CSV table of C-alpha atoms in Angstrom, one decimal:
chain,number,residue,atom,x,y,z
A,1,MET,CA,237.3,83.6,-21.3
A,2,THR,CA,236.2,82.0,-24.5
A,3,ALA,CA,235.3,78.4,-22.8
A,4,THR,CA,232.6,77.6,-21.2
A,5,THR,CA,233.6,75.8,-17.6
A,6,VAL,CA,231.0,73.9,-15.8
A,7,LEU,CA,231.1,73.2,-11.8
A,8,THR,CA,228.6,71.4,-10.1
A,9,ALA,CA,228.0,72.5,-6.5
A,10,ARG,CA,224.9,72.7,-3.6
A,11,ALA,CA,225.7,76.3,-2.6
A,12,LEU,CA,227.0,79.7,-3.7
A,13,LEU,CA,229.0,82.1,-1.7
A,14,LEU,CA,228.9,85.5,-2.6
A,15,ASP,CA,230.9,88.7,-1.9
A,16,MET,CA,229.6,91.9,-2.8
A,17,ASP,CA,231.4,95.0,-3.5
A,18,GLY,CA,233.0,94.1,-7.4
A,19,THR,CA,231.1,91.0,-7.6
A,20,LEU,CA,227.6,92.0,-7.3
A,21,VAL,CA,227.9,95.7,-6.7
A,22,ASN,CA,230.0,98.3,-8.6
A,23,SER,CA,231.2,100.0,-5.6
A,24,ASP,CA,234.7,100.8,-6.8
A,25,ALA,CA,233.9,105.0,-7.1
A,26,VAL,CA,232.9,105.3,-3.6
A,27,VAL,CA,236.0,103.1,-2.8
A,28,GLU,CA,238.2,105.5,-5.0
A,29,ARG,CA,237.1,108.2,-3.1
A,30,VAL,CA,237.4,107.1,0.2
A,31,TRP,CA,240.5,105.5,0.4
A,32,ARG,CA,242.5,108.0,-1.8
A,33,ARG,CA,241.4,110.7,1.1
A,34,TRP,CA,243.0,108.7,3.6
A,35,ALA,CA,245.8,107.8,1.8
A,36,ASP,CA,246.3,111.7,0.9
A,37,HIS,CA,246.0,112.4,4.8
A,38,HIS,CA,248.9,109.7,5.7
A,39,GLY,CA,250.8,110.5,2.7
A,40,LEU,CA,250.9,107.4,1.0
A,41,ASP,CA,250.6,106.8,-2.8
A,42,GLY,CA,247.1,106.6,-3.5
A,43,ASP,CA,247.7,104.2,-6.3
A,44,GLU,CA,249.7,101.6,-4.2
A,45,VAL,CA,246.7,101.7,-1.1
A,46,MET,CA,244.2,100.9,-4.1
A,47,LYS,CA,246.0,97.7,-4.8
A,48,VAL,CA,245.8,96.3,-1.0
A,49,VAL,CA,242.2,97.7,0.1
A,50,HIS,CA,239.9,95.7,-2.0
A,51,GLY,CA,238.3,92.4,-0.7
A,52,ARG,CA,239.5,93.2,2.8
A,53,GLN,CA,237.9,95.2,5.9
A,54,GLY,CA,239.3,98.3,6.1
A,55,TYR,CA,241.2,97.6,9.4
A,56,ALA,CA,243.0,94.9,7.9
A,57,SER,CA,244.0,97.0,5.1
A,58,MET,CA,245.4,99.6,7.3
A,59,ALA,CA,247.4,96.6,9.3
A,60,VAL,CA,249.0,96.1,5.9
A,61,LEU,CA,249.8,99.6,4.7
A,62,LEU,CA,251.3,101.0,8.1
A,63,PRO,CA,252.0,98.2,10.1
A,64,GLY,CA,253.6,99.8,12.9
A,65,ARG,CA,250.4,101.4,13.7
A,66,PRO,CA,248.4,100.5,17.0
A,67,MET,CA,245.5,98.2,15.7
A,68,GLU,CA,243.1,100.4,17.7
A,69,ARG,CA,243.4,103.8,15.5
A,70,ASN,CA,243.2,101.3,12.7
A,71,HIS,CA,239.6,100.1,14.2
A,72,ALA,CA,238.8,103.7,14.8
A,73,ASP,CA,239.9,104.6,11.2
A,74,ASN,CA,237.6,101.8,10.1
A,75,ALA,CA,234.6,102.9,11.9
A,76,ARG,CA,234.6,106.2,10.6
A,77,MET,CA,235.2,105.3,7.0
A,78,LEU,CA,232.7,102.9,7.0
A,79,ALA,CA,230.1,105.7,7.9
A,80,GLU,CA,231.7,107.9,5.2
A,81,GLU,CA,231.1,104.8,2.7
A,82,THR,CA,227.5,104.1,3.8
A,83,ALA,CA,226.3,108.2,3.2
A,84,ASP,CA,228.3,108.1,0.0
A,85,LEU,CA,226.2,105.9,-2.6
A,86,ASP,CA,227.1,107.9,-6.0
A,87,GLY,CA,228.1,106.1,-8.7
A,88,VAL,CA,226.9,102.6,-7.0
A,89,VAL,CA,225.3,100.2,-9.3
A,90,PRO,CA,225.2,96.5,-9.9
A,91,VAL,CA,227.4,94.3,-11.8
A,92,PRO,CA,226.2,93.6,-15.2
A,93,GLY,CA,224.1,90.7,-14.8
A,94,ALA,CA,223.8,90.6,-11.1
A,95,GLY,CA,220.0,91.2,-10.5
A,96,GLU,CA,219.2,88.4,-12.7
A,97,PHE,CA,221.7,86.4,-11.8
A,98,LEU,CA,220.0,86.4,-8.0
A,99,ALA,CA,216.7,86.4,-9.5
A,100,SER,CA,217.6,82.7,-10.7
A,101,LEU,CA,218.8,81.8,-7.5
A,102,VAL,CA,216.0,82.4,-5.9
A,103,ARG,CA,213.9,81.0,-8.6
A,104,LEU,CA,215.7,77.6,-8.5
A,105,GLY,CA,216.3,77.4,-4.8
A,106,VAL,CA,219.5,77.3,-5.0
A,107,PRO,CA,221.2,77.9,-1.4
A,108,HIS,CA,223.2,81.2,-1.4
A,109,ALA,CA,225.0,83.6,1.3
A,110,LEU,CA,226.4,87.3,1.2
A,111,VAL,CA,230.1,86.6,2.6
A,112,THR,CA,230.8,90.6,2.5
A,113,SER,CA,233.8,92.3,4.1
A,114,ALA,CA,231.1,95.4,4.6
A,115,ASP,CA,229.0,95.4,7.8
A,116,VAL,CA,225.4,95.5,8.1
A,117,PRO,CA,224.4,99.3,7.3
A,118,LEU,CA,226.6,99.5,4.3
A,119,SER,CA,226.3,96.2,3.0
A,120,THR,CA,222.0,96.8,3.2
A,121,ALA,CA,222.8,100.4,1.6
A,122,ARG,CA,224.8,99.1,-1.2
A,123,MET,CA,222.8,96.5,-2.3
A,124,GLY,CA,219.5,98.7,-2.2
A,125,ALA,CA,221.5,101.5,-4.3
A,126,ALA,CA,222.0,98.8,-7.0
A,127,GLY,CA,218.5,97.5,-6.5
A,128,LEU,CA,219.3,94.4,-5.2
A,129,GLY,CA,217.5,91.7,-3.1
A,130,LEU,CA,219.4,91.0,0.2
A,131,PRO,CA,219.9,86.8,0.6
A,132,ALA,CA,218.7,85.8,3.4
A,133,VAL,CA,221.8,84.4,4.7
A,134,ARG,CA,224.4,86.9,5.2
A,135,VAL,CA,227.6,87.0,6.7
A,136,THR,CA,228.9,90.4,7.4
A,137,ALA,CA,231.8,92.5,9.4
A,138,GLU,CA,229.9,92.0,12.5
A,139,SER,CA,229.6,88.0,12.0
A,140,VAL,CA,233.4,87.5,12.3
A,141,GLY,CA,236.6,87.9,14.1
A,142,ALA,CA,239.4,88.0,11.5
A,143,SER,CA,239.0,89.7,7.7
A,144,LYS,CA,239.7,88.1,4.3
A,145,PRO,CA,241.8,86.7,3.2
A,146,ASP,CA,241.2,84.6,6.5
A,147,PRO,CA,238.8,82.0,5.4
A,148,GLU,CA,236.5,82.5,8.5
A,149,GLY,CA,233.8,84.1,6.4
A,150,PHE,CA,233.4,81.6,4.0
A,151,LEU,CA,233.4,78.4,6.5
A,152,LYS,CA,230.6,80.2,8.1
A,153,GLY,CA,228.9,81.1,5.5
A,154,ALA,CA,228.6,77.2,4.3
A,155,ALA,CA,227.6,76.1,7.9
A,156,GLU,CA,225.0,78.5,7.9
A,157,LEU,CA,223.6,76.8,4.7
A,158,GLY,CA,224.5,73.1,5.9
A,159,VAL,CA,226.5,72.6,3.0
A,160,ASP,CA,230.0,70.7,3.3
A,161,PRO,CA,232.8,73.6,2.0
A,162,ALA,CA,234.0,71.3,-0.5
A,163,ASP,CA,230.3,71.4,-2.2
A,164,CYS,CA,230.2,75.4,-2.3
A,165,VAL,CA,231.5,77.8,-4.9
A,166,VAL,CA,232.4,81.2,-3.9
A,167,PHE,CA,232.2,84.3,-6.2
A,168,GLU,CA,234.9,86.9,-5.6
A,169,ASP,CA,236.7,90.0,-7.5
A,170,SER,CA,239.1,90.4,-5.4
A,171,GLY,CA,242.8,88.5,-4.4
A,172,ALA,CA,242.0,88.7,-0.8
A,173,GLY,CA,238.9,87.5,-1.4
A,174,ILE,CA,239.9,84.5,-3.8
A,175,SER,CA,242.9,83.6,-1.3
A,176,ALA,CA,239.9,82.9,1.3
A,177,GLY,CA,238.1,80.8,-0.9
A,178,ARG,CA,240.7,78.7,-1.5
A,179,SER,CA,241.7,78.5,2.3
A,180,ALA,CA,237.9,77.7,2.5
A,181,GLY,CA,238.7,74.5,0.4
A,182,MET,CA,236.4,76.3,-2.2
A,183,ARG,CA,236.1,76.2,-5.7
A,184,VAL,CA,236.1,80.1,-6.4
A,185,VAL,CA,234.7,81.8,-9.8
A,186,GLY,CA,236.5,85.2,-10.5
A,187,VAL,CA,234.3,88.1,-11.5
A,188,GLY,CA,235.5,91.3,-13.2
A,189,PRO,CA,239.3,92.4,-14.5
A,190,ARG,CA,241.0,92.1,-11.0
A,191,ALA,CA,240.3,88.6,-10.5
A,192,ALA,CA,241.9,87.2,-13.2
A,193,VAL,CA,245.5,87.6,-11.9
A,194,HIS,CA,244.7,85.6,-8.8
A,195,GLY,CA,244.2,82.3,-10.3
A,196,PRO,CA,240.4,81.3,-9.6
A,197,ASP,CA,239.2,78.3,-11.0
A,198,ALA,CA,237.3,80.0,-13.9
A,199,VAL,CA,236.7,83.8,-14.4
A,200,VAL,CA,234.5,86.1,-16.0
A,201,ARG,CA,234.1,89.9,-17.1
A,202,ASP,CA,230.4,89.9,-15.2
A,203,LEU,CA,227.4,88.1,-14.1
A,204,THR,CA,225.9,87.6,-17.6
A,205,ARG,CA,228.2,85.4,-18.5
A,206,VAL,CA,227.2,83.1,-15.8
A,207,ARG,CA,224.1,80.8,-15.9
A,208,VAL,CA,223.0,78.5,-13.2
A,209,GLU,CA,220.5,75.0,-14.0
A,210,PRO,CA,219.5,72.2,-11.7
A,211,ALA,CA,221.5,68.6,-11.7
A,212,ALA,CA,221.5,65.1,-10.2
A,213,ASP,CA,223.3,66.4,-6.6
A,214,GLY,CA,222.6,70.0,-6.4
A,215,PHE,CA,223.2,72.5,-9.6
A,216,ALA,CA,225.4,73.3,-12.5
A,217,LEU,CA,227.0,76.6,-13.1
A,218,HIS,CA,227.9,77.3,-16.8
A,219,VAL,CA,230.4,80.0,-16.5
A,220,GLY,CA,231.9,81.7,-19.3
């Protein structure tokens, strides 16, 4: 986008994969292997998996499959992804953006479908510091697009959902943010088609500054 959108807020809720960290190379490797094993079209599988926990993606892709098998596959694949950090890099501007939130005292939380080991490994591989407040796969009973994770993040920060802005890259994540009653900034090429309130190619296009009641996000 060429115009700048200004959003006022009191807290930010940040997705990880595709938003702060570019892990597409690993996700492609792991999920295309899974697709081949199950005789599924890899391109179609990749349209589903971004943003969701693995077991939830499997439930969409193999709707008749017992959920316990999905959870077993999910645990194995999380371990594979945690061990495979080849090609994991920061989204441009992510380091500077996170540093500005800390410097300005902006309340923020990581809200990710990854578990603690995977999120710790990927943020470390990308050279990014972990926010003090983190909502991971272990923290919730339902995967995005359910809004539970974002609502839990807002509650832990002590901020009303309506005063939060979500940063997300995927359709599932954007839907979760909207269902939580929050405004959503879409990051990267996957985001635009899902109707976020604003969209940027990366985090170099976001600036935060103090405002009368919270802070202002300049997006674009």
